[in-house]
Amino acid sequence: MSATEEKGKNVDKPETTQLEVEDSLEENNNKLDPPDDNKNKFKMGFGSKDEWCGSAVKYSMFLSNFIIFIGGIVLVVISVYTLYDKSFIKELLGTNLFTGAVYVLIVTGILLSFLSFLGCAGAVKEVKCMLLTYFIILFIIFVVMLVGGILCYVFRQRVQTTMQQEMLRTIRFYGEDRSITRAWDDLQEGLHCCGVTTYDDWRQYKTDGIIPSSCCKEINGKRQPCDKNFQASLQIYTSGCLNVTTAFMKDNATTVGTVGIAVSLFLIFGLIFSCALFMMIV
């Protein structure tokens, strides 16, 4: 073959450009390493291995928030019942420790009910900002409720000493101070008791020695007279209010404290699931 013919063949053969070389290399790489469609399959970033795990965490988040919602409602109901129509608690306890703890638990119970919706919304929409806000607020409520529940148990240990001192002080002002008078009447009528340790306390600590009508029993809807010739066992409440009230307050403090601590401990599950869900979302 002559040099002229070889030169003609070289001219007819197109030269391979740099762009064509790069396209060819990219095509070969795609054949060897196909794109991973699973990376964009889930908004939450769950791969095929983690899909079940992510769904489990998500549904656990729903369940825990539902229980938190119920717990918040129960806590509010019990706390409100403890304070409702019991003016003697404030006047005769001699301390705001118990009432303060109960009010704290009422507020946190209401917040929990609303916060549970935020947690569910964050799980459904898969918004990291909502989950982070939920986690922070839930952690604060966890600490507050735990402290409130513990305060109820602390109060339970102090209730008898503080109440006895306050009862002996306030009984002298019965009939003179309106709030104290109402507190004693509500206490004696509500818990069916009379005086501090016995009905004779009214004769000992009051100069007039008159027993309040709130000490008189009601029989068939009719209050019995408490004149000077009354028969104690038939016409008045003979139990002293100190022991009755102490038992009443201890029972209420135990109930409120137990519910508060139980709900606060269950919040740990909400914290764990929200944190796990937050880490899974990309």
PDB file of C-alpha atoms in Angstrom:
ATOM      1  CA  MET A   1       0.000   0.000   0.000  1.00  0.00           C
ATOM      2  CA  SER A   2       1.347   3.344  -0.981  1.00  0.00           C
ATOM      3  CA  ALA A   3       1.958   6.204   1.388  1.00  0.00           C
ATOM      4  CA  THR A   4      -0.720   8.226  -0.384  1.00  0.00           C
ATOM      5  CA  GLU A   5      -3.413   5.572   0.284  1.00  0.00           C
ATOM      6  CA  GLU A   6      -2.464   5.273   3.985  1.00  0.00           C
ATOM      7  CA  LYS A   7      -2.650   9.029   4.331  1.00  0.00           C
ATOM      8  CA  GLY A   8      -6.139   8.980   2.780  1.00  0.00           C
ATOM      9  CA  LYS A   9      -7.352   6.373   5.258  1.00  0.00           C
ATOM     10  CA  ASN A  10      -6.072   8.419   8.194  1.00  0.00           C
ATOM     11  CA  VAL A  11      -7.894  11.437   6.863  1.00  0.00           C
ATOM     12  CA  ASP A  12     -11.182   9.520   6.477  1.00  0.00           C
ATOM     13  CA  LYS A  13     -11.032   8.151  10.097  1.00  0.00           C
ATOM     14  CA  PRO A  14     -12.458  10.788  12.530  1.00  0.00           C
ATOM     15  CA  GLU A  15     -10.324  11.667  15.490  1.00  0.00           C
ATOM     16  CA  THR A  16     -11.763  10.860  18.946  1.00  0.00           C
ATOM     17  CA  THR A  17     -12.392  14.047  20.925  1.00  0.00           C
ATOM     18  CA  GLN A  18     -11.831  14.500  24.674  1.00  0.00           C
ATOM     19  CA  LEU A  19     -15.581  14.919  25.269  1.00  0.00           C
ATOM     20  CA  GLU A  20     -16.358  11.593  23.624  1.00  0.00           C
ATOM     21  CA  VAL A  21     -13.762   9.875  25.774  1.00  0.00           C
ATOM     22  CA  GLU A  22     -15.282  11.287  28.979  1.00  0.00           C
ATOM     23  CA  ASP A  23     -18.806  10.275  27.915  1.00  0.00           C
ATOM     24  CA  SER A  24     -17.611   6.766  27.177  1.00  0.00           C
ATOM     25  CA  LEU A  25     -15.923   6.451  30.568  1.00  0.00           C
ATOM     26  CA  GLU A  26     -19.010   7.712  32.380  1.00  0.00           C
ATOM     27  CA  GLU A  27     -21.229   5.252  30.506  1.00  0.00           C
ATOM     28  CA  ASN A  28     -18.958   2.366  31.451  1.00  0.00           C
ATOM     29  CA  ASN A  29     -18.919   3.444  35.103  1.00  0.00           C
ATOM     30  CA  ASN A  30     -22.715   3.573  35.190  1.00  0.00           C
ATOM     31  CA  LYS A  31     -22.874   0.037  33.880  1.00  0.00           C
ATOM     32  CA  LEU A  32     -20.485  -1.179  36.549  1.00  0.00           C
ATOM     33  CA  ASP A  33     -21.996   0.893  39.380  1.00  0.00           C
ATOM     34  CA  PRO A  34     -25.761   1.391  38.843  1.00  0.00           C
ATOM     35  CA  PRO A  35     -27.386   4.281  40.739  1.00  0.00           C
ATOM     36  CA  ASP A  36     -28.749   3.460  44.185  1.00  0.00           C
ATOM     37  CA  ASP A  37     -32.433   4.281  43.962  1.00  0.00           C
ATOM     38  CA  ASN A  38     -32.907   3.442  47.636  1.00  0.00           C
ATOM     39  CA  LYS A  39     -31.103   6.614  48.647  1.00  0.00           C
ATOM     40  CA  ASN A  40     -34.040   8.719  47.518  1.00  0.00           C
ATOM     41  CA  LYS A  41     -36.702   6.172  48.202  1.00  0.00           C
ATOM     42  CA  PHE A  42     -37.590   7.501  51.661  1.00  0.00           C
ATOM     43  CA  LYS A  43     -37.745  11.075  52.741  1.00  0.00           C
ATOM     44  CA  MET A  44     -36.562  10.022  56.172  1.00  0.00           C
ATOM     45  CA  GLY A  45     -33.392   8.529  54.725  1.00  0.00           C
ATOM     46  CA  PHE A  46     -34.252   4.948  55.596  1.00  0.00           C
ATOM     47  CA  GLY A  47     -32.490   2.450  53.396  1.00  0.00           C
ATOM     48  CA  SER A  48     -33.952  -0.932  52.605  1.00  0.00           C
ATOM     49  CA  LYS A  49     -32.391  -2.347  55.778  1.00  0.00           C
ATOM     50  CA  ASP A  50     -33.625   0.451  58.039  1.00  0.00           C
ATOM     51  CA  GLU A  51     -37.148   0.845  56.668  1.00  0.00           C
ATOM     52  CA  TRP A  52     -38.707  -1.511  59.216  1.00  0.00           C
ATOM     53  CA  CYS A  53     -36.710   0.016  62.072  1.00  0.00           C
ATOM     54  CA  GLY A  54     -37.737   3.537  61.088  1.00  0.00           C
ATOM     55  CA  SER A  55     -41.411   2.591  60.884  1.00  0.00           C
ATOM     56  CA  ALA A  56     -41.202   0.909  64.290  1.00  0.00           C
ATOM     57  CA  VAL A  57     -39.706   4.031  65.876  1.00  0.00           C
ATOM     58  CA  LYS A  58     -42.307   6.208  64.207  1.00  0.00           C
ATOM     59  CA  TYR A  59     -45.260   4.140  65.434  1.00  0.00           C
ATOM     60  CA  SER A  60     -43.685   3.851  68.880  1.00  0.00           C
ATOM     61  CA  MET A  61     -43.550   7.644  68.896  1.00  0.00           C
ATOM     62  CA  PHE A  62     -47.293   7.764  68.177  1.00  0.00           C
ATOM     63  CA  LEU A  63     -48.078   5.249  70.912  1.00  0.00           C
ATOM     64  CA  SER A  64     -45.924   6.969  73.526  1.00  0.00           C
ATOM     65  CA  ASN A  65     -47.499  10.346  72.734  1.00  0.00           C
ATOM     66  CA  PHE A  66     -50.983   8.889  73.033  1.00  0.00           C
ATOM     67  CA  ILE A  67     -50.154   7.512  76.478  1.00  0.00           C
ATOM     68  CA  ILE A  68     -48.515  10.834  77.419  1.00  0.00           C
ATOM     69  CA  PHE A  69     -51.724  12.622  76.386  1.00  0.00           C
ATOM     70  CA  ILE A  70     -53.843  10.310  78.562  1.00  0.00           C
ATOM     71  CA  GLY A  71     -51.375  10.663  81.446  1.00  0.00           C
ATOM     72  CA  GLY A  72     -51.541  14.451  81.235  1.00  0.00           C
ATOM     73  CA  ILE A  73     -55.348  14.410  81.376  1.00  0.00           C
ATOM     74  CA  VAL A  74     -55.387  12.002  84.336  1.00  0.00           C
ATOM     75  CA  LEU A  75     -52.835  14.122  86.178  1.00  0.00           C
ATOM     76  CA  VAL A  76     -54.900  17.287  85.689  1.00  0.00           C
ATOM     77  CA  VAL A  77     -58.127  15.603  86.836  1.00  0.00           C
ATOM     78  CA  ILE A  78     -56.577  14.145  89.998  1.00  0.00           C
ATOM     79  CA  SER A  79     -54.780  17.390  90.857  1.00  0.00           C
ATOM     80  CA  VAL A  80     -57.881  19.540  90.353  1.00  0.00           C
ATOM     81  CA  TYR A  81     -59.968  17.150  92.449  1.00  0.00           C
ATOM     82  CA  THR A  82     -57.400  17.380  95.238  1.00  0.00           C
ATOM     83  CA  LEU A  83     -57.747  21.164  95.463  1.00  0.00           C
ATOM     84  CA  TYR A  84     -61.364  21.652  94.375  1.00  0.00           C
ATOM     85  CA  ASP A  85     -63.653  23.047  97.074  1.00  0.00           C
ATOM     86  CA  LYS A  86     -61.092  22.457  99.813  1.00  0.00           C
ATOM     87  CA  SER A  87     -60.339  25.916 101.158  1.00  0.00           C
ATOM     88  CA  PHE A  88     -59.093  24.404 104.427  1.00  0.00           C
ATOM     89  CA  ILE A  89     -55.983  23.134 102.635  1.00  0.00           C
ATOM     90  CA  LYS A  90     -54.648  26.633 102.113  1.00  0.00           C
ATOM     91  CA  GLU A  91     -55.662  28.000 105.513  1.00  0.00           C
ATOM     92  CA  LEU A  92     -54.832  25.090 107.802  1.00  0.00           C
ATOM     93  CA  LEU A  93     -51.742  23.522 106.267  1.00  0.00           C
ATOM     94  CA  GLY A  94     -49.403  26.300 107.298  1.00  0.00           C
ATOM     95  CA  THR A  95     -47.341  25.755 104.130  1.00  0.00           C
ATOM     96  CA  ASN A  96     -47.772  26.232 100.396  1.00  0.00           C
ATOM     97  CA  LEU A  97     -45.537  23.279  99.574  1.00  0.00           C
ATOM     98  CA  PHE A  98     -48.356  20.902  98.697  1.00  0.00           C
ATOM     99  CA  THR A  99     -50.621  23.366  96.886  1.00  0.00           C
ATOM    100  CA  GLY A 100     -47.640  24.736  94.952  1.00  0.00           C
ATOM    101  CA  ALA A 101     -46.613  21.262  93.832  1.00  0.00           C
ATOM    102  CA  VAL A 102     -50.177  20.437  92.777  1.00  0.00           C
ATOM    103  CA  TYR A 103     -50.515  23.653  90.750  1.00  0.00           C
ATOM    104  CA  VAL A 104     -47.225  22.861  89.017  1.00  0.00           C
ATOM    105  CA  LEU A 105     -48.488  19.394  88.116  1.00  0.00           C
ATOM    106  CA  ILE A 106     -51.760  20.847  86.786  1.00  0.00           C
ATOM    107  CA  VAL A 107     -49.924  23.239  84.461  1.00  0.00           C
ATOM    108  CA  THR A 108     -47.488  20.587  83.264  1.00  0.00           C
ATOM    109  CA  GLY A 109     -50.332  18.119  82.711  1.00  0.00           C
ATOM    110  CA  ILE A 110     -52.069  20.626  80.423  1.00  0.00           C
ATOM    111  CA  LEU A 111     -48.820  21.309  78.568  1.00  0.00           C
ATOM    112  CA  LEU A 112     -48.260  17.585  78.107  1.00  0.00           C
ATOM    113  CA  SER A 113     -51.648  17.175  76.451  1.00  0.00           C
ATOM    114  CA  PHE A 114     -50.814  19.846  73.869  1.00  0.00           C
ATOM    115  CA  LEU A 115     -47.205  18.739  73.496  1.00  0.00           C
ATOM    116  CA  SER A 116     -48.259  15.224  72.518  1.00  0.00           C
ATOM    117  CA  PHE A 117     -49.871  16.683  69.374  1.00  0.00           C
ATOM    118  CA  LEU A 118     -46.612  18.448  68.518  1.00  0.00           C
ATOM    119  CA  GLY A 119     -44.734  15.168  68.816  1.00  0.00           C
ATOM    120  CA  CYS A 120     -47.196  13.367  66.538  1.00  0.00           C
ATOM    121  CA  ALA A 121     -47.088  16.207  63.993  1.00  0.00           C
ATOM    122  CA  GLY A 122     -43.303  16.143  63.988  1.00  0.00           C
ATOM    123  CA  ALA A 123     -43.331  12.391  63.377  1.00  0.00           C
ATOM    124  CA  VAL A 124     -45.879  12.624  60.535  1.00  0.00           C
ATOM    125  CA  LYS A 125     -44.299  15.587  58.765  1.00  0.00           C
ATOM    126  CA  GLU A 126     -40.775  14.379  59.554  1.00  0.00           C
ATOM    127  CA  VAL A 127     -39.638  17.888  60.471  1.00  0.00           C
ATOM    128  CA  LYS A 128     -36.437  17.920  62.525  1.00  0.00           C
ATOM    129  CA  CYS A 129     -37.139  21.388  63.941  1.00  0.00           C
ATOM    130  CA  MET A 130     -40.466  20.243  65.404  1.00  0.00           C
ATOM    131  CA  LEU A 131     -38.900  17.126  66.880  1.00  0.00           C
ATOM    132  CA  LEU A 132     -36.081  19.142  68.435  1.00  0.00           C
ATOM    133  CA  THR A 133     -38.566  21.596  69.970  1.00  0.00           C
ATOM    134  CA  TYR A 134     -40.625  18.664  71.235  1.00  0.00           C
ATOM    135  CA  PHE A 135     -37.551  17.046  72.810  1.00  0.00           C
ATOM    136  CA  ILE A 136     -36.440  20.225  74.615  1.00  0.00           C
ATOM    137  CA  ILE A 137     -39.883  21.063  76.028  1.00  0.00           C
ATOM    138  CA  LEU A 138     -40.527  17.448  76.994  1.00  0.00           C
ATOM    139  CA  PHE A 139     -37.221  17.283  78.858  1.00  0.00           C
ATOM    140  CA  ILE A 140     -38.075  20.448  80.824  1.00  0.00           C
ATOM    141  CA  ILE A 141     -41.503  19.048  81.705  1.00  0.00           C
ATOM    142  CA  PHE A 142     -39.893  15.755  82.730  1.00  0.00           C
ATOM    143  CA  VAL A 143     -37.676  17.556  85.254  1.00  0.00           C
ATOM    144  CA  VAL A 144     -40.533  19.744  86.567  1.00  0.00           C
ATOM    145  CA  MET A 145     -42.927  16.822  87.013  1.00  0.00           C
ATOM    146  CA  LEU A 146     -40.314  14.692  88.714  1.00  0.00           C
ATOM    147  CA  VAL A 147     -39.565  17.501  91.176  1.00  0.00           C
ATOM    148  CA  GLY A 148     -43.296  18.135  91.731  1.00  0.00           C
ATOM    149  CA  GLY A 149     -43.951  14.478  92.471  1.00  0.00           C
ATOM    150  CA  ILE A 150     -41.039  14.323  94.906  1.00  0.00           C
ATOM    151  CA  LEU A 151     -42.304  17.476  96.673  1.00  0.00           C
ATOM    152  CA  CYS A 152     -45.630  15.728  97.275  1.00  0.00           C
ATOM    153  CA  TYR A 153     -43.798  12.923  99.073  1.00  0.00           C
ATOM    154  CA  VAL A 154     -41.735  15.438 101.064  1.00  0.00           C
ATOM    155  CA  PHE A 155     -44.955  17.179 102.097  1.00  0.00           C
ATOM    156  CA  ARG A 156     -46.422  13.827 103.118  1.00  0.00           C
ATOM    157  CA  GLN A 157     -43.718  13.457 105.766  1.00  0.00           C
ATOM    158  CA  ARG A 158     -44.256  16.969 107.155  1.00  0.00           C
ATOM    159  CA  VAL A 159     -48.027  17.276 107.002  1.00  0.00           C
ATOM    160  CA  GLN A 160     -48.926  16.187 110.559  1.00  0.00           C
ATOM    161  CA  THR A 161     -46.465  18.476 112.364  1.00  0.00           C
ATOM    162  CA  THR A 162     -47.206  21.572 110.312  1.00  0.00           C
ATOM    163  CA  MET A 163     -50.970  21.033 110.329  1.00  0.00           C
ATOM    164  CA  GLN A 164     -51.197  20.519 114.092  1.00  0.00           C
ATOM    165  CA  GLN A 165     -49.361  23.772 114.762  1.00  0.00           C
ATOM    166  CA  GLU A 166     -51.515  25.683 112.296  1.00  0.00           C
ATOM    167  CA  MET A 167     -54.759  24.204 113.612  1.00  0.00           C
ATOM    168  CA  LEU A 168     -53.947  25.165 117.192  1.00  0.00           C
ATOM    169  CA  ARG A 169     -53.157  28.693 116.013  1.00  0.00           C
ATOM    170  CA  THR A 170     -56.185  29.243 113.784  1.00  0.00           C
ATOM    171  CA  ILE A 171     -58.817  27.726 116.082  1.00  0.00           C
ATOM    172  CA  ARG A 172     -58.488  30.806 118.300  1.00  0.00           C
ATOM    173  CA  PHE A 173     -59.540  33.054 115.412  1.00  0.00           C
ATOM    174  CA  TYR A 174     -62.675  31.115 114.519  1.00  0.00           C
ATOM    175  CA  GLY A 175     -65.588  33.517 114.188  1.00  0.00           C
ATOM    176  CA  GLU A 176     -63.242  36.514 113.883  1.00  0.00           C
ATOM    177  CA  ASP A 177     -61.440  35.817 110.613  1.00  0.00           C
ATOM    178  CA  ARG A 178     -63.776  34.986 107.724  1.00  0.00           C
ATOM    179  CA  SER A 179     -61.351  32.801 105.751  1.00  0.00           C
ATOM    180  CA  ILE A 180     -60.323  30.823 108.843  1.00  0.00           C
ATOM    181  CA  THR A 181     -63.946  30.368 109.890  1.00  0.00           C
ATOM    182  CA  ARG A 182     -64.881  29.074 106.450  1.00  0.00           C
ATOM    183  CA  ALA A 183     -61.849  26.775 106.398  1.00  0.00           C
ATOM    184  CA  TRP A 184     -62.794  25.181 109.715  1.00  0.00           C
ATOM    185  CA  ASP A 185     -66.436  24.807 108.705  1.00  0.00           C
ATOM    186  CA  ASP A 186     -65.505  23.209 105.379  1.00  0.00           C
ATOM    187  CA  LEU A 187     -63.064  20.896 107.120  1.00  0.00           C
ATOM    188  CA  GLN A 188     -65.454  19.735 109.837  1.00  0.00           C
ATOM    189  CA  GLU A 189     -68.437  19.347 107.520  1.00  0.00           C
ATOM    190  CA  GLY A 190     -66.460  17.720 104.719  1.00  0.00           C
ATOM    191  CA  LEU A 191     -64.445  15.241 106.779  1.00  0.00           C
ATOM    192  CA  HIS A 192     -66.961  14.746 109.620  1.00  0.00           C
ATOM    193  CA  CYS A 193     -64.634  15.772 112.423  1.00  0.00           C
ATOM    194  CA  CYS A 194     -64.581  18.344 115.217  1.00  0.00           C
ATOM    195  CA  GLY A 195     -61.745  20.289 116.855  1.00  0.00           C
ATOM    196  CA  VAL A 196     -58.055  19.480 116.595  1.00  0.00           C
ATOM    197  CA  THR A 197     -57.824  16.228 118.550  1.00  0.00           C
ATOM    198  CA  THR A 198     -61.323  16.237 120.097  1.00  0.00           C
ATOM    199  CA  TYR A 199     -64.452  18.397 120.185  1.00  0.00           C
ATOM    200  CA  ASP A 200     -63.389  19.588 123.648  1.00  0.00           C
ATOM    201  CA  ASP A 201     -60.735  21.746 121.950  1.00  0.00           C
ATOM    202  CA  TRP A 202     -63.448  24.300 121.230  1.00  0.00           C
ATOM    203  CA  ARG A 203     -64.111  24.663 124.932  1.00  0.00           C
ATOM    204  CA  GLN A 204     -60.402  24.833 125.728  1.00  0.00           C
ATOM    205  CA  TYR A 205     -59.248  27.319 123.091  1.00  0.00           C
ATOM    206  CA  LYS A 206     -62.358  29.473 122.678  1.00  0.00           C
ATOM    207  CA  THR A 207     -63.419  31.736 125.512  1.00  0.00           C
ATOM    208  CA  ASP A 208     -67.117  31.327 124.780  1.00  0.00           C
ATOM    209  CA  GLY A 209     -66.773  27.524 124.678  1.00  0.00           C
ATOM    210  CA  ILE A 210     -69.399  27.239 121.937  1.00  0.00           C
ATOM    211  CA  ILE A 211     -69.046  24.320 119.561  1.00  0.00           C
ATOM    212  CA  PRO A 212     -69.541  25.399 115.920  1.00  0.00           C
ATOM    213  CA  SER A 213     -72.613  24.149 114.086  1.00  0.00           C
ATOM    214  CA  SER A 214     -70.304  22.555 111.513  1.00  0.00           C
ATOM    215  CA  CYS A 215     -69.476  19.968 114.200  1.00  0.00           C
ATOM    216  CA  CYS A 216     -73.104  18.898 114.399  1.00  0.00           C
ATOM    217  CA  LYS A 217     -74.123  15.742 112.595  1.00  0.00           C
ATOM    218  CA  GLU A 218     -76.685  15.616 109.830  1.00  0.00           C
ATOM    219  CA  ILE A 219     -79.293  12.894 110.192  1.00  0.00           C
ATOM    220  CA  ASN A 220     -81.762  12.440 107.336  1.00  0.00           C
ATOM    221  CA  GLY A 221     -80.631  15.761 105.883  1.00  0.00           C
ATOM    222  CA  LYS A 222     -81.335  17.617 109.128  1.00  0.00           C
ATOM    223  CA  ARG A 223     -78.526  19.103 111.186  1.00  0.00           C
ATOM    224  CA  GLN A 224     -78.694  18.172 114.856  1.00  0.00           C
ATOM    225  CA  PRO A 225     -78.651  20.938 117.488  1.00  0.00           C
ATOM    226  CA  CYS A 226     -75.409  21.388 119.427  1.00  0.00           C
ATOM    227  CA  ASP A 227     -76.627  23.093 122.584  1.00  0.00           C
ATOM    228  CA  LYS A 228     -75.054  22.754 126.009  1.00  0.00           C
ATOM    229  CA  ASN A 229     -76.964  19.563 126.715  1.00  0.00           C
ATOM    230  CA  PHE A 230     -75.971  17.707 123.550  1.00  0.00           C
ATOM    231  CA  GLN A 231     -75.101  14.030 123.526  1.00  0.00           C
ATOM    232  CA  ALA A 232     -71.695  13.823 121.870  1.00  0.00           C
ATOM    233  CA  SER A 233     -71.980  10.391 120.304  1.00  0.00           C
ATOM    234  CA  LEU A 234     -75.388  11.152 118.821  1.00  0.00           C
ATOM    235  CA  GLN A 235     -75.285  14.799 117.825  1.00  0.00           C
ATOM    236  CA  ILE A 236     -71.696  15.819 116.973  1.00  0.00           C
ATOM    237  CA  TYR A 237     -68.658  14.414 115.232  1.00  0.00           C
ATOM    238  CA  THR A 238     -66.396  13.050 117.927  1.00  0.00           C
ATOM    239  CA  SER A 239     -63.272  12.415 115.839  1.00  0.00           C
ATOM    240  CA  GLY A 240     -60.587  15.088 115.987  1.00  0.00           C
ATOM    241  CA  CYS A 241     -59.763  16.764 112.680  1.00  0.00           C
ATOM    242  CA  LEU A 242     -55.992  16.371 112.989  1.00  0.00           C
ATOM    243  CA  ASN A 243     -55.843  12.611 112.430  1.00  0.00           C
ATOM    244  CA  VAL A 244     -58.622  12.624 109.845  1.00  0.00           C
ATOM    245  CA  THR A 245     -57.085  15.484 107.874  1.00  0.00           C
ATOM    246  CA  THR A 246     -53.581  14.049 108.125  1.00  0.00           C
ATOM    247  CA  ALA A 247     -54.757  10.742 106.659  1.00  0.00           C
ATOM    248  CA  PHE A 248     -56.718  12.594 103.972  1.00  0.00           C
ATOM    249  CA  MET A 249     -53.774  14.768 102.956  1.00  0.00           C
ATOM    250  CA  LYS A 250     -51.301  11.880 103.026  1.00  0.00           C
ATOM    251  CA  ASP A 251     -53.538   9.826 100.750  1.00  0.00           C
ATOM    252  CA  ASN A 252     -53.951  12.724  98.323  1.00  0.00           C
ATOM    253  CA  ALA A 253     -50.252  13.577  98.395  1.00  0.00           C
ATOM    254  CA  THR A 254     -49.372   9.941  97.731  1.00  0.00           C
ATOM    255  CA  THR A 255     -51.814   9.708  94.825  1.00  0.00           C
ATOM    256  CA  VAL A 256     -50.735  12.962  93.175  1.00  0.00           C
ATOM    257  CA  GLY A 257     -47.046  12.275  93.780  1.00  0.00           C
ATOM    258  CA  THR A 258     -47.242   8.730  92.417  1.00  0.00           C
ATOM    259  CA  VAL A 259     -49.086   9.805  89.264  1.00  0.00           C
ATOM    260  CA  GLY A 260     -46.667  12.704  88.748  1.00  0.00           C
ATOM    261  CA  ILE A 261     -43.577  10.535  89.079  1.00  0.00           C
ATOM    262  CA  ALA A 262     -45.068   7.713  86.968  1.00  0.00           C
ATOM    263  CA  VAL A 263     -45.956  10.073  84.119  1.00  0.00           C
ATOM    264  CA  SER A 264     -42.558  11.776  84.311  1.00  0.00           C
ATOM    265  CA  LEU A 265     -40.768   8.421  84.082  1.00  0.00           C
ATOM    266  CA  PHE A 266     -42.856   7.447  81.072  1.00  0.00           C
ATOM    267  CA  LEU A 267     -41.753  10.669  79.370  1.00  0.00           C
ATOM    268  CA  ILE A 268     -38.344   9.024  79.030  1.00  0.00           C
ATOM    269  CA  PHE A 269     -39.795   6.887  76.218  1.00  0.00           C
ATOM    270  CA  GLY A 270     -40.958  10.011  74.419  1.00  0.00           C
ATOM    271  CA  LEU A 271     -37.483  11.488  74.757  1.00  0.00           C
ATOM    272  CA  ILE A 272     -35.813   8.334  73.423  1.00  0.00           C
ATOM    273  CA  PHE A 273     -38.136   7.881  70.438  1.00  0.00           C
ATOM    274  CA  SER A 274     -38.039  11.556  69.446  1.00  0.00           C
ATOM    275  CA  CYS A 275     -34.230  11.532  69.612  1.00  0.00           C
ATOM    276  CA  ALA A 276     -34.039   8.351  67.513  1.00  0.00           C
ATOM    277  CA  LEU A 277     -36.448   9.748  64.932  1.00  0.00           C
ATOM    278  CA  PHE A 278     -34.502  13.005  64.802  1.00  0.00           C
ATOM    279  CA  MET A 279     -31.278  11.130  64.031  1.00  0.00           C
ATOM    280  CA  MET A 280     -32.908   9.056  61.271  1.00  0.00           C
ATOM    281  CA  ILE A 281     -34.295  11.994  59.319  1.00  0.00           C
ATOM    282  CA  VAL A 282     -31.852  13.279  56.672  1.00  0.00           C
TER     283      VAL A 282
END
